[in-house]
PDB file of C-alpha atoms in Angstrom:
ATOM      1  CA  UNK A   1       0.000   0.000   0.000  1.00 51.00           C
ATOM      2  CA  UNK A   2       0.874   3.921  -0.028  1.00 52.00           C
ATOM      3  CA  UNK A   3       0.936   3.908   3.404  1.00 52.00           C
ATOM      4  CA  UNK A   4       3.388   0.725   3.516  1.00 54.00           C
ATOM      5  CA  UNK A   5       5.999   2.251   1.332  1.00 54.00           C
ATOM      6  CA  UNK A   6       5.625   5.509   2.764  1.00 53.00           C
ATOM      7  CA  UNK A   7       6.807   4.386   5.616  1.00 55.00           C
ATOM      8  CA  UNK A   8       9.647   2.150   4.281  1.00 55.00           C
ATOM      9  CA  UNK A   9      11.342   5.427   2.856  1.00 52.00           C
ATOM     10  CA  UNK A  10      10.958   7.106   5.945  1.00 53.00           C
ATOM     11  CA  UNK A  11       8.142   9.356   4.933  1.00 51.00           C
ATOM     12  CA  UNK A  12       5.223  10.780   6.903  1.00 50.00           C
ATOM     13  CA  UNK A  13       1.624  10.069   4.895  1.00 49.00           C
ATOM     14  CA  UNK A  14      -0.108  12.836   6.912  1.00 48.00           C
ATOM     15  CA  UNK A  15      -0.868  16.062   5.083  1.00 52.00           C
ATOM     16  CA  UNK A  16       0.549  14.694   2.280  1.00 67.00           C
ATOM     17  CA  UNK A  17      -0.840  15.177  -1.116  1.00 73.00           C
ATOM     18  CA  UNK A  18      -1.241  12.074  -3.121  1.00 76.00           C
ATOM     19  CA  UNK A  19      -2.252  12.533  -7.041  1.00 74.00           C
ATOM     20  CA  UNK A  20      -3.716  10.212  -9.202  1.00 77.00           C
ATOM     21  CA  UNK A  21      -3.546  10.559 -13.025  1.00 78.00           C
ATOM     22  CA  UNK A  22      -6.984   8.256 -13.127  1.00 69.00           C
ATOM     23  CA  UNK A  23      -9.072   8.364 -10.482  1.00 60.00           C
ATOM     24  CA  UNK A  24     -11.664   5.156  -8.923  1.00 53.00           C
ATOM     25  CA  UNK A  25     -14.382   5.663  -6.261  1.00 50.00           C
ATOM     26  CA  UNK A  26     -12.722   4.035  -3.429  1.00 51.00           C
ATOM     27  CA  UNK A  27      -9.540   6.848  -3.326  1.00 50.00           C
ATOM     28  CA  UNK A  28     -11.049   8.917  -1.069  1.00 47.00           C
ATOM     29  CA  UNK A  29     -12.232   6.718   1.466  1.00 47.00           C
ATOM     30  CA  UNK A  30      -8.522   4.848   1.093  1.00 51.00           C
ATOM     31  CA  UNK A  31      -6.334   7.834   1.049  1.00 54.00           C
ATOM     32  CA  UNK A  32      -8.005  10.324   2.529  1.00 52.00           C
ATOM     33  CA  UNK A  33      -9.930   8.474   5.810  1.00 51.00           C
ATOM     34  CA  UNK A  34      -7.235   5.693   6.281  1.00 47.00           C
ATOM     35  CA  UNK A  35      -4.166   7.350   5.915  1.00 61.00           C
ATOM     36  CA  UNK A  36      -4.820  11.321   6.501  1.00 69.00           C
ATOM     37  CA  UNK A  37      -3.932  12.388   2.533  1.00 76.00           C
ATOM     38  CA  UNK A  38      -5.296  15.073   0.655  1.00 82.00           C
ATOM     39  CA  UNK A  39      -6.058  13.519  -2.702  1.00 83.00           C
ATOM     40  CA  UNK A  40      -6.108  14.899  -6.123  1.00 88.00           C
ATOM     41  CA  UNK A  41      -6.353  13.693  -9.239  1.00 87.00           C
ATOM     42  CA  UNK A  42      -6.349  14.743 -12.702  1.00 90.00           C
ATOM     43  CA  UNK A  43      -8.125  12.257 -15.794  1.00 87.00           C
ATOM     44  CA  UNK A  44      -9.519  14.081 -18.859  1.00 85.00           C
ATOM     45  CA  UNK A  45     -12.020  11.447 -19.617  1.00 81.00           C
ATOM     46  CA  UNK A  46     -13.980  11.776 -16.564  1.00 81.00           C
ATOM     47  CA  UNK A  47     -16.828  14.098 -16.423  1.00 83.00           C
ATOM     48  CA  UNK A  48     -17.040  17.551 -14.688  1.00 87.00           C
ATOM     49  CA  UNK A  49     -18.341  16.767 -10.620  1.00 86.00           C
ATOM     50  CA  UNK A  50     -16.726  13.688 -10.140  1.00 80.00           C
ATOM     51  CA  UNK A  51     -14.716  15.655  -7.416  1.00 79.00           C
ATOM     52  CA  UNK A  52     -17.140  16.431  -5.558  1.00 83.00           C
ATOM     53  CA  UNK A  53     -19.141  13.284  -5.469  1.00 78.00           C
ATOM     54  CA  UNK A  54     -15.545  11.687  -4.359  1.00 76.00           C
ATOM     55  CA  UNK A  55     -14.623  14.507  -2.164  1.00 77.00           C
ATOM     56  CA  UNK A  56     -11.320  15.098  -3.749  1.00 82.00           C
ATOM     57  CA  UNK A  57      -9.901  17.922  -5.450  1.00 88.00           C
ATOM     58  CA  UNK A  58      -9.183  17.777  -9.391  1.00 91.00           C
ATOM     59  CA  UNK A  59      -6.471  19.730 -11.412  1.00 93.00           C
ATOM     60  CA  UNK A  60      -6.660  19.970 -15.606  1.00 93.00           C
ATOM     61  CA  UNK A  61      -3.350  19.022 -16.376  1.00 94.00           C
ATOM     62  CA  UNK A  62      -0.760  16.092 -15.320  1.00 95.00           C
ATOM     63  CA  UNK A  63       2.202  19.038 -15.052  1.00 97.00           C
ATOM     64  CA  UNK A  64      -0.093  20.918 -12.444  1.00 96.00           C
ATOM     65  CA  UNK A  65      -0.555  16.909 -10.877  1.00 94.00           C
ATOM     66  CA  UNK A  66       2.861  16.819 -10.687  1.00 96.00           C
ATOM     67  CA  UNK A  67       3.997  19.671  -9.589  1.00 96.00           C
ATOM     68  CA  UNK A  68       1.585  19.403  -6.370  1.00 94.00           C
ATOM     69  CA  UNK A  69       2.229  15.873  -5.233  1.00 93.00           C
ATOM     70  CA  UNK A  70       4.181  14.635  -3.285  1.00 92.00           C
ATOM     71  CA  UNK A  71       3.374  11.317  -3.825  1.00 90.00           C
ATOM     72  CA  UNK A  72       2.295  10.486  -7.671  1.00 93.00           C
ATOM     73  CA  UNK A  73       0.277   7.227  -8.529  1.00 91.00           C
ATOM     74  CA  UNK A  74      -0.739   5.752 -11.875  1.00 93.00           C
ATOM     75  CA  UNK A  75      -4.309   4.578 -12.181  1.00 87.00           C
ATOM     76  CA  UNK A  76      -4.943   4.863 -15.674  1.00 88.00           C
ATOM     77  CA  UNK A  77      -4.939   3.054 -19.054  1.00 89.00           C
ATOM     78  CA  UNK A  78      -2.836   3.030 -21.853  1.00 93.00           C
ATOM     79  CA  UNK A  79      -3.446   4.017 -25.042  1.00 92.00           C
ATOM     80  CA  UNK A  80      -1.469   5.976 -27.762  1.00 93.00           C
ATOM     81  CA  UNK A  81      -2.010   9.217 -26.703  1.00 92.00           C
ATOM     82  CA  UNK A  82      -0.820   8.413 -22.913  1.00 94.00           C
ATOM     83  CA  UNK A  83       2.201   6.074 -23.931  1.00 97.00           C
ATOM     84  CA  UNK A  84       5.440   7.045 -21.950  1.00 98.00           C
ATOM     85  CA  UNK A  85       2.941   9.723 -20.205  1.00 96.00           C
ATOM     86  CA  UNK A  86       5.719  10.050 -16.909  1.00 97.00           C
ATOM     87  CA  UNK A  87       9.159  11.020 -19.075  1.00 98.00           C
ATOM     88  CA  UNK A  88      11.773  13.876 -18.846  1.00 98.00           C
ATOM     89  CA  UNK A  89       9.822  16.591 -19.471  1.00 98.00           C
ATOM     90  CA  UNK A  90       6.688  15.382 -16.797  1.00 98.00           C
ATOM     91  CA  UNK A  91       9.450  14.801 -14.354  1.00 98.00           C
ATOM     92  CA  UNK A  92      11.183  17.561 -14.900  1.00 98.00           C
ATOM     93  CA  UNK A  93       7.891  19.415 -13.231  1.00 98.00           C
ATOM     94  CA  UNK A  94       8.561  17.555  -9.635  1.00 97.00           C
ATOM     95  CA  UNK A  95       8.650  19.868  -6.912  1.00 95.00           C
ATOM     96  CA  UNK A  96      12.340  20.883  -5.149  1.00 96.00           C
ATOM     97  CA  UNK A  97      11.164  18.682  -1.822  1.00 94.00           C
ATOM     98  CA  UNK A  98      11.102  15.205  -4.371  1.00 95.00           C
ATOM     99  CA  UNK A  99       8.177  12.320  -4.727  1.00 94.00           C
ATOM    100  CA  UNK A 100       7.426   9.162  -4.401  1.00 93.00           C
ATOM    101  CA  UNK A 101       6.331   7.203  -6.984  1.00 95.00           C
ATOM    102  CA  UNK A 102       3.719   4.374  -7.726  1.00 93.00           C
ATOM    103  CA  UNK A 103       2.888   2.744 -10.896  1.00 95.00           C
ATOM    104  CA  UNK A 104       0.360  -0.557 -10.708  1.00 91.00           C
ATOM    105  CA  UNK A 105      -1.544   0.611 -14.013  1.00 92.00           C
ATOM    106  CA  UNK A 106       0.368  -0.432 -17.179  1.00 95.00           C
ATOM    107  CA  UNK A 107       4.141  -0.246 -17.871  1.00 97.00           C
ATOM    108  CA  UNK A 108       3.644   1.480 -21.414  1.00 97.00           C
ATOM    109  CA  UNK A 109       2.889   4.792 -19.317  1.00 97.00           C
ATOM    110  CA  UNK A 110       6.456   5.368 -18.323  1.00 98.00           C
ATOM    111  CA  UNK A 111       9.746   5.994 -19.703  1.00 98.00           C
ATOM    112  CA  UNK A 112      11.822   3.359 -17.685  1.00 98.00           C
ATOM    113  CA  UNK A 113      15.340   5.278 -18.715  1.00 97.00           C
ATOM    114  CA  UNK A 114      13.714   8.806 -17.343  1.00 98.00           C
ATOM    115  CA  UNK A 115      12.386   7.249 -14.431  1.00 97.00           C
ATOM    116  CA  UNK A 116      16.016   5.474 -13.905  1.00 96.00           C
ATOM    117  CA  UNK A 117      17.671   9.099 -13.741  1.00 97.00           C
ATOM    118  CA  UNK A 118      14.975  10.811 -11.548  1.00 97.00           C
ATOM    119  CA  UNK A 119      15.411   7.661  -9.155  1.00 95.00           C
ATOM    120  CA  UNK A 120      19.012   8.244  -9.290  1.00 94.00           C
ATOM    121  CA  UNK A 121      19.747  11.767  -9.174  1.00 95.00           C
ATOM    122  CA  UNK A 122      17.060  11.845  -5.721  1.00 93.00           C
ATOM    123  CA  UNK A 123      13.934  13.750  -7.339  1.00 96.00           C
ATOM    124  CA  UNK A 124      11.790  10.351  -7.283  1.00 96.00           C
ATOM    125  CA  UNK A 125      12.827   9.526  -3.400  1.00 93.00           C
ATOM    126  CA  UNK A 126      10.839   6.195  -3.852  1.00 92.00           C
ATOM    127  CA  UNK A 127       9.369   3.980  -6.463  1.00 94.00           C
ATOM    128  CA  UNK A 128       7.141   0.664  -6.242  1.00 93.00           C
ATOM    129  CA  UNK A 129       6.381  -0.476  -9.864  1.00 95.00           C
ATOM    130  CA  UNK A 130       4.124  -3.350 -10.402  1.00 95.00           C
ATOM    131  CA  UNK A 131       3.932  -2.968 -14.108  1.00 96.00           C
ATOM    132  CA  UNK A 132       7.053  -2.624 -16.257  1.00 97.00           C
ATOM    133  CA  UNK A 133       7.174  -1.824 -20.370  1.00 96.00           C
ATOM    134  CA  UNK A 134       8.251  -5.688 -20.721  1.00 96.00           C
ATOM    135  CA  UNK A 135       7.132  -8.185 -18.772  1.00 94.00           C
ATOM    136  CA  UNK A 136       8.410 -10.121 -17.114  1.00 92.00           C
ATOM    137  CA  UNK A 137      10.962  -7.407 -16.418  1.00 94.00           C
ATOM    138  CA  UNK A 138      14.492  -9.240 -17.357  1.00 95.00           C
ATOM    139  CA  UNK A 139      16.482  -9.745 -14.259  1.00 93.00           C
ATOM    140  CA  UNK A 140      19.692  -8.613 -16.032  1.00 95.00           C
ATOM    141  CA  UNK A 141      17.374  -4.896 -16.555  1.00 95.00           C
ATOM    142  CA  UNK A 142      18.749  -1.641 -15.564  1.00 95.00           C
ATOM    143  CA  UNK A 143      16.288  -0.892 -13.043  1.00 94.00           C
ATOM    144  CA  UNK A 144      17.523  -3.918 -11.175  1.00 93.00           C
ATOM    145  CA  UNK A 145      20.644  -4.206 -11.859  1.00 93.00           C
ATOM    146  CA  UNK A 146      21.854  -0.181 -11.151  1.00 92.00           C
ATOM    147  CA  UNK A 147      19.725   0.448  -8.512  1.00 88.00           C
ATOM    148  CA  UNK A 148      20.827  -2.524  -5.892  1.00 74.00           C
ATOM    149  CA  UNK A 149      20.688  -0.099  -2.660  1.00 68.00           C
ATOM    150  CA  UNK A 150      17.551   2.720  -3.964  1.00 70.00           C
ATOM    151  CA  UNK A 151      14.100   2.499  -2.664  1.00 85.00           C
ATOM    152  CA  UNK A 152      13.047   0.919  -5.484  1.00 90.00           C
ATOM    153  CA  UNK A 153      10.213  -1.798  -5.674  1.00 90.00           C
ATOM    154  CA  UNK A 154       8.941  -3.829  -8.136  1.00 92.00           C
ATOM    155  CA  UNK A 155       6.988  -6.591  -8.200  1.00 91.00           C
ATOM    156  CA  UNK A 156       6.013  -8.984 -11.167  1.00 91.00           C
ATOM    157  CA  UNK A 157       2.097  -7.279 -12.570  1.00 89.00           C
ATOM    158  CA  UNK A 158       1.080  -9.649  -8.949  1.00 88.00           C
ATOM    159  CA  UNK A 159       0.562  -7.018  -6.172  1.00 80.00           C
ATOM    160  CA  UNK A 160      -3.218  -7.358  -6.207  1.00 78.00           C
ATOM    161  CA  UNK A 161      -2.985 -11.702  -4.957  1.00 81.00           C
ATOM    162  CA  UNK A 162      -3.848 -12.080  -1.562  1.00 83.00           C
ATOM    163  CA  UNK A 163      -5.667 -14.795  -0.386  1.00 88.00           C
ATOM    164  CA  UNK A 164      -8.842 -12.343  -0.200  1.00 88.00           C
ATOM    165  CA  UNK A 165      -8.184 -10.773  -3.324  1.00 83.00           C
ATOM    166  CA  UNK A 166      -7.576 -14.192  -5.608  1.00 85.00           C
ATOM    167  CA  UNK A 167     -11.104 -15.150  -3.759  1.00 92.00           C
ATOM    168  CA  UNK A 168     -12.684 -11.569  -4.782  1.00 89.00           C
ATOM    169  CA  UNK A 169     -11.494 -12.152  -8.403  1.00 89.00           C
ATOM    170  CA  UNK A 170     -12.541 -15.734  -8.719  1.00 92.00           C
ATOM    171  CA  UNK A 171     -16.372 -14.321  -7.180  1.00 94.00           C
ATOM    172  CA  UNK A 172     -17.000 -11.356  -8.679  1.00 92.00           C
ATOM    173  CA  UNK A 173     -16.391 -13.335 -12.529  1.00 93.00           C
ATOM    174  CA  UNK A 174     -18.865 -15.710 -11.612  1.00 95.00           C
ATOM    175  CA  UNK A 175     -21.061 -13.119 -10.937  1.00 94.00           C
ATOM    176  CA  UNK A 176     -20.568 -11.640 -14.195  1.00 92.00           C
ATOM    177  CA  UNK A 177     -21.279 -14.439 -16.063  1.00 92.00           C
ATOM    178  CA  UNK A 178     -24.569 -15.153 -13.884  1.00 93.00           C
ATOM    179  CA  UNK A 179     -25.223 -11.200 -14.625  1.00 90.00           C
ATOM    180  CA  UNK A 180     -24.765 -11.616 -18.731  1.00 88.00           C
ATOM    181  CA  UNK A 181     -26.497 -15.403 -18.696  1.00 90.00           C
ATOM    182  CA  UNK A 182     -29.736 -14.112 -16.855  1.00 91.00           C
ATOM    183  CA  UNK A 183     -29.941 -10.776 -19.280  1.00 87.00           C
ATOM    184  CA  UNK A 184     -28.382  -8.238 -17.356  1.00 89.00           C
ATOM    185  CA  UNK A 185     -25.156  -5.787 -18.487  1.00 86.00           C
ATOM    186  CA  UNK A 186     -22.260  -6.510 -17.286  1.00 87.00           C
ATOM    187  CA  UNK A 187     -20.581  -4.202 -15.530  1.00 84.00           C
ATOM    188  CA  UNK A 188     -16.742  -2.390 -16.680  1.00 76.00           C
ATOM    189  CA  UNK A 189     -17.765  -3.515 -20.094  1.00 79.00           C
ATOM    190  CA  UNK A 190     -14.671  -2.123 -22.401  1.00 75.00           C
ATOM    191  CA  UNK A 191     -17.088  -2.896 -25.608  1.00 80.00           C
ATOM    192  CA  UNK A 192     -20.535  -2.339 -24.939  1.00 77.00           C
ATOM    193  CA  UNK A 193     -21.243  -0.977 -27.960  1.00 78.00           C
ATOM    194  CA  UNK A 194     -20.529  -4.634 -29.163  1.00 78.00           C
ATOM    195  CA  UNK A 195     -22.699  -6.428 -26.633  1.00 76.00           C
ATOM    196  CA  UNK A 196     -26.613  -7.864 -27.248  1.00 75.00           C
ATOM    197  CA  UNK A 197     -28.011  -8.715 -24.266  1.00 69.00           C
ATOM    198  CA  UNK A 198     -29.385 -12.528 -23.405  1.00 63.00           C
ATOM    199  CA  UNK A 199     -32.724 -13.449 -23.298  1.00 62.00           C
ATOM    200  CA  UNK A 200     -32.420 -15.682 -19.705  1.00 57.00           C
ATOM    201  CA  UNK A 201     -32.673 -19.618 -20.178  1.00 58.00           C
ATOM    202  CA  UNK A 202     -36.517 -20.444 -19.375  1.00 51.00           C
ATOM    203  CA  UNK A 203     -35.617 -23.511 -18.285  1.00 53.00           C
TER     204      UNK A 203
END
C-alpha cells in the first residue's frame, strides 16, 4: 500500500498530497480516511463533478498533478495518446522537496530510462512499480541491476494476490457471467457498444 511504502522510505503520509492521473471511487475513502492524505487527481475522460461526489480535489493538467504531489500514482490506461505519459519533461515538473512514486496501471505509461535518472539523481525519493514496459521485467534490466541499494520496488504485474483478493477475483467473474447469462449488463464492459443482451434460459 501507499501507506506501507511511505513508511519504508521514511516518509510521513499525513498532510501529504497524493495525485492520481486516473481516479476510482474508493480513493477517497482509502487515502483520505485511512491514511490522513489530501487527494487529487487529474483524468480528462472523466466528467465535470466527479470531485465532488468523491470529495477530492481535481487539477486539468498532469504538469499541475505533478507539480503538487508529493506522492504520484498511476491509475490509468494506456493508449497511444498516454504512452510514456511520466518522461523527462513530466518529471522535470517535480517539486524541489522530491516524490514518491507508484505505478500498478500499465508499464507502457512510463519511460523506464527517465524514471532510472529521476530515481538516481534523488527527485523520485521512492518507487514501487508493479507494471514494467516488458514483462516479465528481465532480471539482467537496468532498473535492477543499477539500482541494488535505492528504494526501489517492483513486483512482477502480482501485487493485487492475496488470499482475499484471488477469492474476490474468482467471485465477482462468476457473478458476471450469472449477470450476462440471466440478461443483465455486465458491468466495466470495455465494448458495450458490441454487446446484445441474453434473453435468460426459461428452463
Amino acid at each position: 500500500s501507499v501507506e506501507y511504502l511511505a513508511r519504508k522510505w521514511g516518509h510521513q503520509t499525513k498532510r501529504s498530497d497524493v495525485g492520481n492521473s486516473g481516479i476510482w471511487k474508493d480513493w477517497k475513502s482509502t487515502c483520505s480516511e485511512a491514511f490522513g492524505l489530501r487527494v487529487i487527481f487529474q483524468d480528462p475522460a472523466i466528467e465535470d463533478g466527479v470531485e465532488k461526489s468523491l470529495g477530492v480535489e481535481r487539477v486539468d493538467t498532469l504538469k499541475e498533478l505533478v507539480e503538487v504531489s508529493d506522492i504520484l500514482s498511476l491509475n490509468c490506461w494506456l493508449d497511444s495518446n498516454n504512452r510514456h505519459l511520466i518522461n523527462r519533461e513530466s518529471l522535470s515538473w517535480i517539486k524541489p522537496s522530491g516524490i514518491f512514486f507508484v505505478n500498478t496501471a500499465r508499464g507502457g505509461l512510463v519511460d523506464e530510462g527517465a524514471l532510472l535518472e529521476a530515481i538516481k539523481d534523488g527527485r523520485i525519493k521512492g518507487a514501487a512499480l508493479d507494471v514494467t514496459e516488458e514483462e516479465p521485467y528481465p532480471l539482467d534490466g537496468p532498473l535492477l541491476t543499477e539500482l541494488v541499494n535505492e528504494n526501489f520496488y517492483i513486483t512482477p504485474h502480482s501485487a493485487f494476490y492475496s488470499d482475499q483478493g484471488f477469492q474476490e477475483m474468482r467471485t465477482k467473474a462468476a457473478l458476471e457471467v450469472k449477470r450476462v447469462l440471466e440478461g443483465g449488463r455486465p458491468r466495466n464492459c470495455v465494448n458495450l457498444d458490441s454487446f446484445s443482451p441474453r434473453e435468460p434460459d426459461a428452463r
